[in-house]
JSON list of C-alpha atoms and ligand atoms in Angstrom, two decimals:
[
{"chain": "A", "resi": 1, "resn": "UNK", "atom": "CA", "xyz": [-20.15, -4.19, 0.26]},
{"chain": "A", "resi": 2, "resn": "UNK", "atom": "CA", "xyz": [-20.11, -7.74, 1.58]},
{"chain": "A", "resi": 3, "resn": "UNK", "atom": "CA", "xyz": [-16.37, -8.35, 1.31]},
{"chain": "A", "resi": 4, "resn": "UNK", "atom": "CA", "xyz": [-13.41, -7.15, 3.32]},
{"chain": "A", "resi": 5, "resn": "UNK", "atom": "CA", "xyz": [-10.71, -4.85, 2.02]},
{"chain": "A", "resi": 6, "resn": "UNK", "atom": "CA", "xyz": [-7.27, -5.08, 3.64]},
{"chain": "A", "resi": 7, "resn": "UNK", "atom": "CA", "xyz": [-4.27, -3.01, 2.53]},
{"chain": "A", "resi": 8, "resn": "UNK", "atom": "CA", "xyz": [-0.55, -3.26, 3.24]},
{"chain": "A", "resi": 9, "resn": "UNK", "atom": "CA", "xyz": [1.46, -0.07, 3.35]},
{"chain": "A", "resi": 10, "resn": "UNK", "atom": "CA", "xyz": [4.96, 1.00, 4.27]},
{"chain": "A", "resi": 11, "resn": "UNK", "atom": "CA", "xyz": [8.16, 2.16, 2.73]},
{"chain": "A", "resi": 12, "resn": "UNK", "atom": "CA", "xyz": [10.52, 0.31, 0.42]},
{"chain": "A", "resi": 13, "resn": "UNK", "atom": "CA", "xyz": [11.64, -3.12, 1.52]},
{"chain": "A", "resi": 14, "resn": "UNK", "atom": "CA", "xyz": [9.61, -2.98, 4.74]},
{"chain": "A", "resi": 15, "resn": "UNK", "atom": "CA", "xyz": [8.02, -6.41, 4.19]},
{"chain": "A", "resi": 16, "resn": "UNK", "atom": "CA", "xyz": [4.62, -5.64, 2.59]},
{"chain": "A", "resi": 17, "resn": "UNK", "atom": "CA", "xyz": [4.80, -8.31, -0.11]},
{"chain": "A", "resi": 18, "resn": "UNK", "atom": "CA", "xyz": [6.13, -10.90, 2.33]},
{"chain": "A", "resi": 19, "resn": "UNK", "atom": "CA", "xyz": [3.27, -10.32, 4.76]},
{"chain": "A", "resi": 20, "resn": "UNK", "atom": "CA", "xyz": [0.61, -10.17, 2.07]},
{"chain": "A", "resi": 21, "resn": "UNK", "atom": "CA", "xyz": [1.68, -13.57, 0.70]},
{"chain": "A", "resi": 22, "resn": "UNK", "atom": "CA", "xyz": [1.71, -15.11, 4.19]},
{"chain": "A", "resi": 23, "resn": "UNK", "atom": "CA", "xyz": [-1.77, -13.75, 4.90]},
{"chain": "A", "resi": 24, "resn": "UNK", "atom": "CA", "xyz": [-3.12, -14.86, 1.51]},
{"chain": "A", "resi": 25, "resn": "UNK", "atom": "CA", "xyz": [-1.86, -18.39, 2.17]},
{"chain": "A", "resi": 26, "resn": "UNK", "atom": "CA", "xyz": [-3.34, -18.38, 5.67]},
{"chain": "A", "resi": 27, "resn": "UNK", "atom": "CA", "xyz": [-6.76, -17.30, 4.37]},
{"chain": "A", "resi": 28, "resn": "UNK", "atom": "CA", "xyz": [-6.68, -19.74, 1.43]},
{"chain": "A", "resi": 29, "resn": "UNK", "atom": "CA", "xyz": [-5.95, -22.57, 3.88]},
{"chain": "A", "resi": 30, "resn": "UNK", "atom": "CA", "xyz": [-9.13, -21.52, 5.66]},
{"chain": "A", "resi": 31, "resn": "UNK", "atom": "CA", "xyz": [-11.00, -21.81, 2.33]},
{"chain": "A", "resi": 32, "resn": "UNK", "atom": "CA", "xyz": [-11.62, -18.07, 2.10]},
{"chain": "A", "resi": 33, "resn": "UNK", "atom": "CA", "xyz": [-12.04, -16.39, -1.29]},
{"chain": "A", "resi": 34, "resn": "UNK", "atom": "CA", "xyz": [-9.00, -14.14, -1.50]},
{"chain": "A", "resi": 35, "resn": "UNK", "atom": "CA", "xyz": [-7.78, -11.74, -4.15]},
{"chain": "A", "resi": 36, "resn": "UNK", "atom": "CA", "xyz": [-4.25, -10.32, -4.04]},
{"chain": "A", "resi": 37, "resn": "UNK", "atom": "CA", "xyz": [-3.54, -7.09, -5.91]},
{"chain": "A", "resi": 38, "resn": "UNK", "atom": "CA", "xyz": [-0.75, -4.56, -6.12]},
{"chain": "A", "resi": 39, "resn": "UNK", "atom": "CA", "xyz": [-0.61, -0.85, -6.71]},
{"chain": "A", "resi": 40, "resn": "UNK", "atom": "CA", "xyz": [0.08, 0.86, -8.96]},
{"chain": "A", "resi": 41, "resn": "UNK", "atom": "CA", "xyz": [-1.06, -1.94, -11.25]},
{"chain": "A", "resi": 42, "resn": "UNK", "atom": "CA", "xyz": [-3.21, -5.01, -10.83]},
{"chain": "A", "resi": 43, "resn": "UNK", "atom": "CA", "xyz": [-4.97, -4.68, -14.21]},
{"chain": "A", "resi": 44, "resn": "UNK", "atom": "CA", "xyz": [-3.55, -4.06, -17.67]},
{"chain": "A", "resi": 45, "resn": "UNK", "atom": "CA", "xyz": [-4.25, -0.32, -17.92]},
{"chain": "A", "resi": 46, "resn": "UNK", "atom": "CA", "xyz": [-2.94, 0.34, -14.41]},
{"chain": "A", "resi": 47, "resn": "UNK", "atom": "CA", "xyz": [0.18, -1.76, -15.07]},
{"chain": "A", "resi": 48, "resn": "UNK", "atom": "CA", "xyz": [0.86, 0.46, -18.10]},
{"chain": "A", "resi": 49, "resn": "UNK", "atom": "CA", "xyz": [0.51, 3.55, -15.90]},
{"chain": "A", "resi": 50, "resn": "UNK", "atom": "CA", "xyz": [2.86, 1.86, -13.40]},
{"chain": "A", "resi": 51, "resn": "UNK", "atom": "CA", "xyz": [5.54, 1.58, -16.10]},
{"chain": "A", "resi": 52, "resn": "UNK", "atom": "CA", "xyz": [5.31, 5.34, -16.74]},
{"chain": "A", "resi": 53, "resn": "UNK", "atom": "CA", "xyz": [5.42, 6.13, -13.00]},
{"chain": "A", "resi": 54, "resn": "UNK", "atom": "CA", "xyz": [8.43, 3.99, -12.17]},
{"chain": "A", "resi": 55, "resn": "UNK", "atom": "CA", "xyz": [10.47, 4.62, -15.35]},
{"chain": "A", "resi": 56, "resn": "UNK", "atom": "CA", "xyz": [13.76, 6.23, -14.27]},
{"chain": "A", "resi": 57, "resn": "UNK", "atom": "CA", "xyz": [13.89, 8.12, -17.58]},
{"chain": "A", "resi": 58, "resn": "UNK", "atom": "CA", "xyz": [10.80, 10.15, -16.65]},
{"chain": "A", "resi": 59, "resn": "UNK", "atom": "CA", "xyz": [12.88, 12.69, -14.74]},
{"chain": "A", "resi": 60, "resn": "UNK", "atom": "CA", "xyz": [10.72, 15.59, -15.93]},
{"chain": "A", "resi": 61, "resn": "UNK", "atom": "CA", "xyz": [7.48, 14.28, -14.42]},
{"chain": "A", "resi": 62, "resn": "UNK", "atom": "CA", "xyz": [5.86, 16.97, -12.27]},
{"chain": "A", "resi": 63, "resn": "UNK", "atom": "CA", "xyz": [4.66, 16.22, -8.75]},
{"chain": "A", "resi": 64, "resn": "UNK", "atom": "CA", "xyz": [1.06, 16.87, -9.76]},
{"chain": "A", "resi": 65, "resn": "UNK", "atom": "CA", "xyz": [1.31, 14.62, -12.80]},
{"chain": "A", "resi": 66, "resn": "UNK", "atom": "CA", "xyz": [2.77, 11.90, -10.59]},
{"chain": "A", "resi": 67, "resn": "UNK", "atom": "CA", "xyz": [-0.04, 12.19, -8.04]},
{"chain": "A", "resi": 68, "resn": "UNK", "atom": "CA", "xyz": [-2.76, 12.12, -10.70]},
{"chain": "A", "resi": 69, "resn": "UNK", "atom": "CA", "xyz": [-1.24, 9.11, -12.47]},
{"chain": "A", "resi": 70, "resn": "UNK", "atom": "CA", "xyz": [-1.29, 7.16, -9.20]},
{"chain": "A", "resi": 71, "resn": "UNK", "atom": "CA", "xyz": [-4.94, 8.14, -8.81]},
{"chain": "A", "resi": 72, "resn": "UNK", "atom": "CA", "xyz": [-5.72, 7.18, -12.41]},
{"chain": "A", "resi": 73, "resn": "UNK", "atom": "CA", "xyz": [-4.17, 3.74, -11.95]},
{"chain": "A", "resi": 74, "resn": "UNK", "atom": "CA", "xyz": [-6.14, 3.35, -8.71]},
{"chain": "A", "resi": 75, "resn": "UNK", "atom": "CA", "xyz": [-9.44, 4.44, -10.29]},
{"chain": "A", "resi": 76, "resn": "UNK", "atom": "CA", "xyz": [-9.09, 1.77, -12.98]},
{"chain": "A", "resi": 77, "resn": "UNK", "atom": "CA", "xyz": [-8.23, -0.95, -10.45]},
{"chain": "A", "resi": 78, "resn": "UNK", "atom": "CA", "xyz": [-11.17, -0.03, -8.22]},
{"chain": "A", "resi": 79, "resn": "UNK", "atom": "CA", "xyz": [-13.63, 0.07, -11.12]},
{"chain": "A", "resi": 80, "resn": "UNK", "atom": "CA", "xyz": [-12.40, -3.11, -12.82]},
{"chain": "A", "resi": 81, "resn": "UNK", "atom": "CA", "xyz": [-11.57, -5.35, -9.88]},
{"chain": "A", "resi": 82, "resn": "UNK", "atom": "CA", "xyz": [-11.82, -4.08, -6.30]},
{"chain": "A", "resi": 83, "resn": "UNK", "atom": "CA", "xyz": [-15.42, -2.86, -6.27]},
{"chain": "A", "resi": 84, "resn": "UNK", "atom": "CA", "xyz": [-16.83, -5.96, -8.04]},
{"chain": "A", "resi": 85, "resn": "UNK", "atom": "CA", "xyz": [-14.80, -8.31, -5.80]},
{"chain": "A", "resi": 86, "resn": "UNK", "atom": "CA", "xyz": [-16.03, -6.62, -2.62]},
{"chain": "A", "resi": 87, "resn": "UNK", "atom": "CA", "xyz": [-19.59, -6.75, -3.89]},
{"chain": "A", "resi": 88, "resn": "UNK", "atom": "CA", "xyz": [-19.15, -10.51, -4.41]},
{"chain": "A", "resi": 89, "resn": "UNK", "atom": "CA", "xyz": [-17.96, -10.88, -0.81]},
{"chain": "A", "resi": 90, "resn": "UNK", "atom": "CA", "xyz": [-14.27, -11.58, -1.45]},
{"chain": "A", "resi": 91, "resn": "UNK", "atom": "CA", "xyz": [-11.39, -10.68, 0.83]},
{"chain": "A", "resi": 92, "resn": "UNK", "atom": "CA", "xyz": [-9.26, -8.27, -1.18]},
{"chain": "A", "resi": 93, "resn": "UNK", "atom": "CA", "xyz": [-5.62, -7.85, -0.13]},
{"chain": "A", "resi": 94, "resn": "UNK", "atom": "CA", "xyz": [-3.91, -4.90, -1.79]},
{"chain": "A", "resi": 95, "resn": "UNK", "atom": "CA", "xyz": [-0.20, -4.11, -1.73]},
{"chain": "A", "resi": 96, "resn": "UNK", "atom": "CA", "xyz": [-0.48, -0.28, -1.35]},
{"chain": "A", "resi": 97, "resn": "UNK", "atom": "CA", "xyz": [-3.55, 1.96, -1.77]},
{"chain": "A", "resi": 98, "resn": "UNK", "atom": "CA", "xyz": [-4.55, 5.59, -1.13]},
{"chain": "A", "resi": 99, "resn": "UNK", "atom": "CA", "xyz": [-2.37, 5.89, 2.00]},
{"chain": "A", "resi": 100, "resn": "UNK", "atom": "CA", "xyz": [0.66, 5.45, -0.27]},
{"chain": "A", "resi": 101, "resn": "UNK", "atom": "CA", "xyz": [-0.29, 8.59, -2.19]},
{"chain": "A", "resi": 102, "resn": "UNK", "atom": "CA", "xyz": [-0.76, 10.49, 1.07]},
{"chain": "A", "resi": 103, "resn": "UNK", "atom": "CA", "xyz": [2.64, 9.30, 2.31]},
{"chain": "A", "resi": 104, "resn": "UNK", "atom": "CA", "xyz": [4.71, 9.62, -0.89]},
{"chain": "A", "resi": 105, "resn": "UNK", "atom": "CA", "xyz": [3.09, 12.48, -2.80]},
{"chain": "A", "resi": 106, "resn": "UNK", "atom": "CA", "xyz": [1.67, 14.25, 0.26]},
{"chain": "A", "resi": 107, "resn": "UNK", "atom": "CA", "xyz": [4.17, 13.97, 3.10]},
{"chain": "A", "resi": 108, "resn": "UNK", "atom": "CA", "xyz": [7.04, 13.13, 0.69]},
{"chain": "A", "resi": 109, "resn": "UNK", "atom": "CA", "xyz": [6.53, 15.66, -2.12]},
{"chain": "A", "resi": 110, "resn": "UNK", "atom": "CA", "xyz": [4.48, 18.25, -0.22]},
{"chain": "A", "resi": 111, "resn": "UNK", "atom": "CA", "xyz": [1.19, 18.04, -2.13]},
{"chain": "A", "resi": 112, "resn": "UNK", "atom": "CA", "xyz": [-1.75, 19.24, -0.02]},
{"chain": "A", "resi": 113, "resn": "UNK", "atom": "CA", "xyz": [-3.12, 16.30, 1.97]},
{"chain": "A", "resi": 114, "resn": "UNK", "atom": "CA", "xyz": [-6.73, 17.51, 1.81]},
{"chain": "A", "resi": 115, "resn": "UNK", "atom": "CA", "xyz": [-6.51, 17.71, -1.99]},
{"chain": "A", "resi": 116, "resn": "UNK", "atom": "CA", "xyz": [-5.18, 14.14, -2.14]},
{"chain": "A", "resi": 117, "resn": "UNK", "atom": "CA", "xyz": [-8.00, 12.94, 0.11]},
{"chain": "A", "resi": 118, "resn": "UNK", "atom": "CA", "xyz": [-10.60, 14.69, -2.04]},
{"chain": "A", "resi": 119, "resn": "UNK", "atom": "CA", "xyz": [-9.31, 13.31, -5.34]},
{"chain": "A", "resi": 120, "resn": "UNK", "atom": "CA", "xyz": [-8.70, 9.96, -3.65]},
{"chain": "A", "resi": 121, "resn": "UNK", "atom": "CA", "xyz": [-12.26, 9.70, -2.48]},
{"chain": "A", "resi": 122, "resn": "UNK", "atom": "CA", "xyz": [-13.47, 10.37, -6.03]},
{"chain": "A", "resi": 123, "resn": "UNK", "atom": "CA", "xyz": [-11.00, 7.91, -7.61]},
{"chain": "A", "resi": 124, "resn": "UNK", "atom": "CA", "xyz": [-11.86, 5.10, -5.20]},
{"chain": "A", "resi": 125, "resn": "UNK", "atom": "CA", "xyz": [-15.66, 5.51, -5.30]},
{"chain": "A", "resi": 126, "resn": "UNK", "atom": "CA", "xyz": [-15.32, 6.28, -1.57]},
{"chain": "A", "resi": 127, "resn": "UNK", "atom": "CA", "xyz": [-14.06, 2.75, -0.88]},
{"chain": "A", "resi": 128, "resn": "UNK", "atom": "CA", "xyz": [-11.77, 2.77, 2.16]},
{"chain": "A", "resi": 129, "resn": "UNK", "atom": "CA", "xyz": [-9.92, -0.25, 3.53]},
{"chain": "A", "resi": 130, "resn": "UNK", "atom": "CA", "xyz": [-11.50, -2.05, 6.49]},
{"chain": "A", "resi": 131, "resn": "UNK", "atom": "CA", "xyz": [-8.01, -2.66, 7.82]},
{"chain": "A", "resi": 132, "resn": "UNK", "atom": "CA", "xyz": [-4.58, -1.30, 6.91]},
{"chain": "A", "resi": 133, "resn": "UNK", "atom": "CA", "xyz": [-1.17, -2.53, 8.01]},
{"chain": "A", "resi": 134, "resn": "UNK", "atom": "CA", "xyz": [1.79, -0.18, 7.92]},
{"chain": "A", "resi": 135, "resn": "UNK", "atom": "CA", "xyz": [5.11, -2.02, 7.88]},
{"chain": "A", "resi": 136, "resn": "UNK", "atom": "CA", "xyz": [7.43, 0.39, 9.66]},
{"chain": "A", "resi": 137, "resn": "UNK", "atom": "CA", "xyz": [11.22, 0.39, 9.74]},
{"chain": "A", "resi": 138, "resn": "UNK", "atom": "CA", "xyz": [14.07, 2.86, 9.35]},
{"chain": "A", "resi": 139, "resn": "UNK", "atom": "CA", "xyz": [14.10, 4.01, 5.70]},
{"chain": "A", "resi": 140, "resn": "UNK", "atom": "CA", "xyz": [17.79, 3.24, 5.23]},
{"chain": "A", "resi": 141, "resn": "UNK", "atom": "CA", "xyz": [17.36, -0.32, 6.46]},
{"chain": "A", "resi": 142, "resn": "UNK", "atom": "CA", "xyz": [14.37, -0.99, 4.22]},
{"chain": "A", "resi": 143, "resn": "UNK", "atom": "CA", "xyz": [16.14, 0.38, 1.16]},
{"chain": "A", "resi": 144, "resn": "UNK", "atom": "CA", "xyz": [19.20, -1.76, 1.90]},
{"chain": "A", "resi": 145, "resn": "UNK", "atom": "CA", "xyz": [16.96, -4.87, 1.74]},
{"chain": "A", "resi": 146, "resn": "UNK", "atom": "CA", "xyz": [16.17, -4.18, -1.91]},
{"chain": "A", "resi": 147, "resn": "UNK", "atom": "CA", "xyz": [18.48, -6.15, -4.15]},
{"chain": "A", "resi": 148, "resn": "UNK", "atom": "CA", "xyz": [17.01, -5.22, -7.57]},
{"chain": "A", "resi": 149, "resn": "UNK", "atom": "CA", "xyz": [17.62, -2.04, -9.59]},
{"chain": "A", "resi": 150, "resn": "UNK", "atom": "CA", "xyz": [15.87, 0.87, -7.84]},
{"chain": "A", "resi": 151, "resn": "UNK", "atom": "CA", "xyz": [12.92, 2.53, -9.62]},
{"chain": "A", "resi": 152, "resn": "UNK", "atom": "CA", "xyz": [12.23, 6.27, -10.05]},
{"chain": "A", "resi": 153, "resn": "UNK", "atom": "CA", "xyz": [10.64, 6.67, -6.60]},
{"chain": "A", "resi": 154, "resn": "UNK", "atom": "CA", "xyz": [13.08, 4.39, -4.74]},
{"chain": "A", "resi": 155, "resn": "UNK", "atom": "CA", "xyz": [16.01, 6.39, -6.14]},
{"chain": "A", "resi": 156, "resn": "UNK", "atom": "CA", "xyz": [14.93, 9.51, -4.20]},
{"chain": "A", "resi": 157, "resn": "UNK", "atom": "CA", "xyz": [17.15, 10.68, -1.38]},
{"chain": "A", "resi": 158, "resn": "UNK", "atom": "CA", "xyz": [16.99, 9.40, 2.18]},
{"chain": "A", "resi": 159, "resn": "UNK", "atom": "CA", "xyz": [15.37, 12.61, 3.49]},
{"chain": "A", "resi": 160, "resn": "UNK", "atom": "CA", "xyz": [12.41, 11.94, 1.17]},
{"chain": "A", "resi": 161, "resn": "UNK", "atom": "CA", "xyz": [12.05, 8.38, 2.41]},
{"chain": "A", "resi": 162, "resn": "UNK", "atom": "CA", "xyz": [12.20, 9.59, 6.00]},
{"chain": "A", "resi": 163, "resn": "UNK", "atom": "CA", "xyz": [9.33, 12.01, 5.32]},
{"chain": "A", "resi": 164, "resn": "UNK", "atom": "CA", "xyz": [7.35, 9.11, 3.84]},
{"chain": "A", "resi": 165, "resn": "UNK", "atom": "CA", "xyz": [7.97, 7.03, 6.95]},
{"chain": "A", "resi": 166, "resn": "UNK", "atom": "CA", "xyz": [6.90, 9.85, 9.27]},
{"chain": "A", "resi": 167, "resn": "UNK", "atom": "CA", "xyz": [3.86, 10.35, 7.06]},
{"chain": "A", "resi": 168, "resn": "UNK", "atom": "CA", "xyz": [2.75, 6.77, 7.49]},
{"chain": "A", "resi": 169, "resn": "UNK", "atom": "CA", "xyz": [3.16, 7.00, 11.25]},
{"chain": "A", "resi": 170, "resn": "UNK", "atom": "CA", "xyz": [1.10, 10.18, 11.26]},
{"chain": "A", "resi": 171, "resn": "UNK", "atom": "CA", "xyz": [-1.64, 8.53, 9.18]},
{"chain": "A", "resi": 172, "resn": "UNK", "atom": "CA", "xyz": [-1.68, 5.62, 11.65]},
{"chain": "A", "resi": 173, "resn": "UNK", "atom": "CA", "xyz": [-1.84, 7.93, 14.66]},
{"chain": "A", "resi": 174, "resn": "UNK", "atom": "CA", "xyz": [-4.89, 9.71, 13.21]},
{"chain": "A", "resi": 175, "resn": "UNK", "atom": "CA", "xyz": [-6.79, 6.48, 12.54]},
{"chain": "A", "resi": 176, "resn": "UNK", "atom": "CA", "xyz": [-5.82, 3.92, 15.17]},
{"chain": "A", "resi": 177, "resn": "UNK", "atom": "CA", "xyz": [-8.93, 1.85, 14.54]},
{"chain": "A", "resi": 178, "resn": "UNK", "atom": "CA", "xyz": [-8.18, 1.16, 10.86]},
{"chain": "A", "resi": 179, "resn": "UNK", "atom": "CA", "xyz": [-4.38, 1.40, 10.72]},
{"chain": "A", "resi": 180, "resn": "UNK", "atom": "CA", "xyz": [-2.10, -1.01, 12.57]},
{"chain": "A", "resi": 181, "resn": "UNK", "atom": "CA", "xyz": [1.65, -0.39, 12.65]},
{"chain": "A", "resi": 182, "resn": "UNK", "atom": "CA", "xyz": [3.85, -3.48, 12.30]},
{"chain": "A", "resi": 183, "resn": "UNK", "atom": "CA", "xyz": [7.52, -3.53, 13.32]},
{"chain": "A", "resi": 184, "resn": "UNK", "atom": "CA", "xyz": [9.09, -4.41, 9.98]},
{"chain": "A", "resi": 185, "resn": "UNK", "atom": "CA", "xyz": [12.39, -5.50, 11.49]},
{"chain": "A", "resi": 186, "resn": "UNK", "atom": "CA", "xyz": [10.82, -8.13, 13.73]},
{"chain": "A", "resi": 187, "resn": "UNK", "atom": "CA", "xyz": [10.94, -11.76, 12.50]},
{"chain": "A", "resi": 188, "resn": "UNK", "atom": "CA", "xyz": [8.47, -12.47, 9.65]},
{"chain": "A", "resi": 189, "resn": "UNK", "atom": "CA", "xyz": [6.52, -15.06, 11.64]},
{"chain": "A", "resi": 190, "resn": "UNK", "atom": "CA", "xyz": [6.09, -12.70, 14.59]},
{"chain": "A", "resi": 191, "resn": "UNK", "atom": "CA", "xyz": [4.70, -9.99, 12.31]},
{"chain": "A", "resi": 192, "resn": "UNK", "atom": "CA", "xyz": [2.46, -12.55, 10.61]},
{"chain": "A", "resi": 193, "resn": "UNK", "atom": "CA", "xyz": [0.99, -13.61, 13.98]},
{"chain": "A", "resi": 194, "resn": "UNK", "atom": "CA", "xyz": [0.01, -10.01, 14.73]},
{"chain": "A", "resi": 195, "resn": "UNK", "atom": "CA", "xyz": [-1.51, -9.66, 11.24]},
{"chain": "A", "resi": 196, "resn": "UNK", "atom": "CA", "xyz": [-3.59, -12.80, 11.75]},
{"chain": "A", "resi": 197, "resn": "UNK", "atom": "CA", "xyz": [-4.94, -11.63, 15.10]},
{"chain": "A", "resi": 198, "resn": "UNK", "atom": "CA", "xyz": [-6.07, -8.29, 13.61]},
{"chain": "A", "resi": 199, "resn": "UNK", "atom": "CA", "xyz": [-7.59, -9.99, 10.55]},
{"chain": "A", "resi": 200, "resn": "UNK", "atom": "CA", "xyz": [-9.45, -12.58, 12.63]},
{"chain": "A", "resi": 201, "resn": "UNK", "atom": "CA", "xyz": [-10.93, -9.77, 14.70]},
{"chain": "A", "resi": 202, "resn": "UNK", "atom": "CA", "xyz": [-12.07, -8.03, 11.50]},
{"chain": "A", "resi": 203, "resn": "UNK", "atom": "CA", "xyz": [-13.61, -11.20, 10.05]},
{"chain": "A", "resi": 204, "resn": "UNK", "atom": "CA", "xyz": [-15.60, -11.76, 13.23]},
{"chain": "A", "resi": 205, "resn": "UNK", "atom": "CA", "xyz": [-16.94, -8.20, 13.26]},
{"chain": "B", "resi": 301, "resn": "ATP", "atom": "N1", "xyz": [10.59, -9.55, 8.89]},
{"chain": "B", "resi": 301, "resn": "ATP", "atom": "C1", "xyz": [11.60, -9.67, 8.05]},
{"chain": "B", "resi": 301, "resn": "ATP", "atom": "N2", "xyz": [12.85, -9.88, 8.50]},
{"chain": "B", "resi": 301, "resn": "ATP", "atom": "C2", "xyz": [13.88, -9.97, 7.63]},
{"chain": "B", "resi": 301, "resn": "ATP", "atom": "N3", "xyz": [13.77, -9.88, 6.28]},
{"chain": "B", "resi": 301, "resn": "ATP", "atom": "C3", "xyz": [12.55, -9.67, 5.78]},
{"chain": "B", "resi": 301, "resn": "ATP", "atom": "C4", "xyz": [11.40, -9.54, 6.63]},
{"chain": "B", "resi": 301, "resn": "ATP", "atom": "N4", "xyz": [10.32, -9.33, 5.84]},
{"chain": "B", "resi": 301, "resn": "ATP", "atom": "C5", "xyz": [10.78, -9.31, 4.58]},
{"chain": "B", "resi": 301, "resn": "ATP", "atom": "N5", "xyz": [12.11, -9.52, 4.53]},
{"chain": "B", "resi": 301, "resn": "ATP", "atom": "C6", "xyz": [12.97, -9.53, 3.33]},
{"chain": "B", "resi": 301, "resn": "ATP", "atom": "O1", "xyz": [13.20, -8.17, 2.96]},
{"chain": "B", "resi": 301, "resn": "ATP", "atom": "C7", "xyz": [13.10, -8.00, 1.55]},
{"chain": "B", "resi": 301, "resn": "ATP", "atom": "C8", "xyz": [11.97, -7.02, 1.24]},
{"chain": "B", "resi": 301, "resn": "ATP", "atom": "O2", "xyz": [10.73, -7.61, 1.65]},
{"chain": "B", "resi": 301, "resn": "ATP", "atom": "P1", "xyz": [9.40, -7.39, 0.81]},
{"chain": "B", "resi": 301, "resn": "ATP", "atom": "O3", "xyz": [9.67, -7.59, -0.64]},
{"chain": "B", "resi": 301, "resn": "ATP", "atom": "O4", "xyz": [8.34, -8.21, 1.44]},
{"chain": "B", "resi": 301, "resn": "ATP", "atom": "O5", "xyz": [9.15, -5.87, 1.11]},
{"chain": "B", "resi": 301, "resn": "ATP", "atom": "P2", "xyz": [8.24, -4.84, 0.34]},
{"chain": "B", "resi": 301, "resn": "ATP", "atom": "O6", "xyz": [7.79, -3.87, 1.36]},
{"chain": "B", "resi": 301, "resn": "ATP", "atom": "O7", "xyz": [7.20, -5.55, -0.43]},
{"chain": "B", "resi": 301, "resn": "ATP", "atom": "O8", "xyz": [9.28, -4.18, -0.61]},
{"chain": "B", "resi": 301, "resn": "ATP", "atom": "P3", "xyz": [9.06, -3.35, -1.97]},
{"chain": "B", "resi": 301, "resn": "ATP", "atom": "O9", "xyz": [9.05, -1.94, -1.55]},
{"chain": "B", "resi": 301, "resn": "ATP", "atom": "O10", "xyz": [10.25, -3.70, -2.78]},
{"chain": "B", "resi": 301, "resn": "ATP", "atom": "O11", "xyz": [7.78, -3.82, -2.58]},
{"chain": "B", "resi": 301, "resn": "ATP", "atom": "C9", "xyz": [12.87, -9.40, 0.98]},
{"chain": "B", "resi": 301, "resn": "ATP", "atom": "O12", "xyz": [14.11, -9.92, 0.60]},
{"chain": "B", "resi": 301, "resn": "ATP", "atom": "C10", "xyz": [12.28, -10.18, 2.15]},
{"chain": "B", "resi": 301, "resn": "ATP", "atom": "O13", "xyz": [12.56, -11.55, 2.06]},
{"chain": "B", "resi": 302, "resn": "MG", "atom": "MG1", "xyz": [6.69, -5.44, -2.46]}
]
């Protein structure tokens, strides 16, 4: 794969979308070919799966169904967009990826992490990000930043969101080379500067 794959992770309201837009603009100014995607979603079929996943009326959805739907949405996005873009040499920025399933469905809901990794590897054609940023902040503070109506996952209790946060930190600790933790409550521009320095290092490698 000629391109670079960079993902942004972290709990609700932690600043993922803000940082991804700042980085996309930075790279576009440098005349880089950039693609910005979000998960679950990014292509029509995956956006339809997203609607099912986030629908607050789907109270009966089982944990396993939830995990597999995230993987299904991801498989479609990888096949349709991510793999071809990386082959073409593009820089792909993705708002959430497999680490989200480890954090939310694994650490959050208690699904076996090894099982998620196994299915994840299959769903993603073994594509792993070259670099991952985890926007970290206290769950309560992140949630309080969200002004819109909360979706099915966001509505879960604080204890769940705290498990997700600890999960992300654990993922980062186990893979310091790939995963960089950003302090989500620092000023946006400060966080952006750290993002740029990590990305520049990756692009030179
Ligand atoms: N470093 C920051 N300091 C203060 N406010 C911020 C910072 N970064 C983002 N925000 C604000 O916090 C809110 C949530 O940010 P953003 O949408 O980027 O987070 P997110 O992680 O993408 O959230 P979501 O889980 O909803 O996708 C926005 O109103 C944004 O402007
Ligand atoms: Mg966002």
